[in-house]
Amino acid sequence: MMQQISESEAVLMKIIWDNGGCALYSYIMEELEKKEAGWKKNTVLTLLSRLVEKKFLKTNKIGRRNEYLALVSEAEYQAMQTHHFVDRIYAGNVKGLVATLLQ
């Protein structure tokens, strides 16, 4: 089973997924600046290394630059989150979720 990732880690994954599943560190920082997130360089590097440890990302060295490649697709992550939610909130009962959505 895939590990859970934090909200902040999910923000970084979304940037990478939206860029076709890979992104240079510099691109990730540019995107965060556009969102006016005000994230510190060390914070971003720590979160990216955690995502590598959790097997969500792989790092490629391109000269002195790091490129981050998604090992988990956005669809796979969404499916995992959905299963986790149904298990936690509805004890695995999808009918309960559907009934709630229909109300």
CSV table of C-alpha atoms in Angstrom, one decimal:
chain,number,residue,atom,x,y,z
A,1,MET,CA,0.0,0.0,0.0
A,2,MET,CA,1.1,3.5,-0.8
A,3,GLN,CA,2.0,5.8,2.1
A,4,GLN,CA,0.0,8.9,2.8
A,5,ILE,CA,1.5,12.2,1.9
A,6,SER,CA,1.0,15.6,3.6
A,7,GLU,CA,-0.9,18.5,2.1
A,8,SER,CA,2.4,20.3,1.3
A,9,GLU,CA,3.8,17.2,-0.4
A,10,ALA,CA,0.6,17.0,-2.4
A,11,VAL,CA,1.1,20.6,-3.6
A,12,LEU,CA,4.6,19.6,-4.9
A,13,MET,CA,3.3,16.4,-6.6
A,14,LYS,CA,0.5,18.4,-8.3
A,15,ILE,CA,3.1,20.8,-9.8
A,16,ILE,CA,5.1,17.8,-11.1
A,17,TRP,CA,1.9,16.0,-12.4
A,18,ASP,CA,0.7,19.2,-14.1
A,19,ASN,CA,4.1,19.4,-15.9
A,20,GLY,CA,3.8,15.9,-17.4
A,21,GLY,CA,5.2,13.9,-14.5
A,22,CYS,CA,8.6,15.5,-14.3
A,23,ALA,CA,10.1,18.8,-13.3
A,24,LEU,CA,13.3,20.5,-12.5
A,25,TYR,CA,13.8,21.9,-9.0
A,26,SER,CA,14.0,25.4,-10.4
A,27,TYR,CA,10.6,24.9,-12.2
A,28,ILE,CA,9.0,23.7,-9.0
A,29,MET,CA,10.3,26.9,-7.2
A,30,GLU,CA,9.0,29.1,-10.0
A,31,GLU,CA,5.5,27.5,-9.8
A,32,LEU,CA,5.5,28.0,-6.0
A,33,GLU,CA,6.4,31.6,-6.4
A,34,LYS,CA,3.5,32.1,-8.8
A,35,LYS,CA,1.2,30.7,-6.1
A,36,GLU,CA,2.9,33.2,-3.7
A,37,ALA,CA,3.4,30.3,-1.3
A,38,GLY,CA,6.5,31.9,0.2
A,39,TRP,CA,8.2,28.5,0.7
A,40,LYS,CA,11.8,28.4,1.8
A,41,LYS,CA,14.3,26.5,-0.3
A,42,ASN,CA,15.2,24.1,2.5
A,43,THR,CA,11.5,23.3,3.2
A,44,VAL,CA,11.0,22.4,-0.5
A,45,LEU,CA,14.1,20.2,-0.6
A,46,THR,CA,13.1,18.4,2.6
A,47,LEU,CA,9.6,17.7,1.2
A,48,LEU,CA,11.0,16.5,-2.1
A,49,SER,CA,13.4,14.2,-0.4
A,50,ARG,CA,10.5,12.8,1.7
A,51,LEU,CA,8.6,12.1,-1.5
A,52,VAL,CA,11.6,10.3,-2.8
A,53,GLU,CA,11.8,8.2,0.4
A,54,LYS,CA,8.1,7.4,0.1
A,55,LYS,CA,8.6,6.3,-3.5
A,56,PHE,CA,6.4,9.0,-5.0
A,57,LEU,CA,9.4,10.6,-6.8
A,58,LYS,CA,12.7,9.6,-8.3
A,59,THR,CA,15.6,12.0,-8.8
A,60,ASN,CA,17.6,12.4,-12.0
A,61,LYS,CA,20.8,14.4,-11.9
A,62,ILE,CA,21.2,16.6,-15.0
A,63,GLY,CA,24.6,18.1,-14.5
A,64,ARG,CA,24.3,20.0,-11.2
A,65,ARG,CA,20.5,20.2,-11.5
A,66,ASN,CA,17.9,17.8,-10.1
A,67,GLU,CA,14.9,16.6,-12.1
A,68,TYR,CA,12.1,15.0,-10.2
A,69,LEU,CA,10.1,12.2,-11.8
A,70,ALA,CA,6.7,11.0,-10.5
A,71,LEU,CA,6.7,7.3,-9.8
A,72,VAL,CA,3.0,7.5,-8.9
A,73,SER,CA,0.5,9.0,-11.4
A,74,GLU,CA,-2.1,11.5,-10.3
A,75,ALA,CA,-4.9,8.9,-11.1
A,76,GLU,CA,-3.2,6.3,-8.9
A,77,TYR,CA,-2.9,8.8,-6.0
A,78,GLN,CA,-6.5,9.8,-6.4
A,79,ALA,CA,-7.7,6.2,-6.4
A,80,MET,CA,-5.6,5.5,-3.3
A,81,GLN,CA,-7.0,8.6,-1.5
A,82,THR,CA,-10.5,7.6,-2.4
A,83,HIS,CA,-10.1,4.0,-1.1
A,84,HIS,CA,-8.5,5.4,2.1
A,85,PHE,CA,-11.4,7.9,2.6
A,86,VAL,CA,-14.1,5.2,2.0
A,87,ASP,CA,-12.3,2.8,4.4
A,88,ARG,CA,-11.9,5.5,7.1
A,89,ILE,CA,-15.2,7.3,6.9
A,90,TYR,CA,-17.5,4.6,5.6
A,91,ALA,CA,-15.8,1.4,6.9
A,92,GLY,CA,-15.3,0.4,3.3
A,93,ASN,CA,-19.0,0.7,2.5
A,94,VAL,CA,-19.2,2.4,-0.9
A,95,LYS,CA,-23.0,2.4,-0.8
A,96,GLY,CA,-22.8,4.7,2.3
A,97,LEU,CA,-20.6,7.1,0.3
A,98,VAL,CA,-23.0,7.1,-2.7
A,99,ALA,CA,-26.0,7.6,-0.5
A,100,THR,CA,-24.3,10.6,1.1
A,101,LEU,CA,-23.4,12.0,-2.3
A,102,LEU,CA,-27.0,11.6,-3.6
A,103,GLN,CA,-28.5,13.6,-0.6
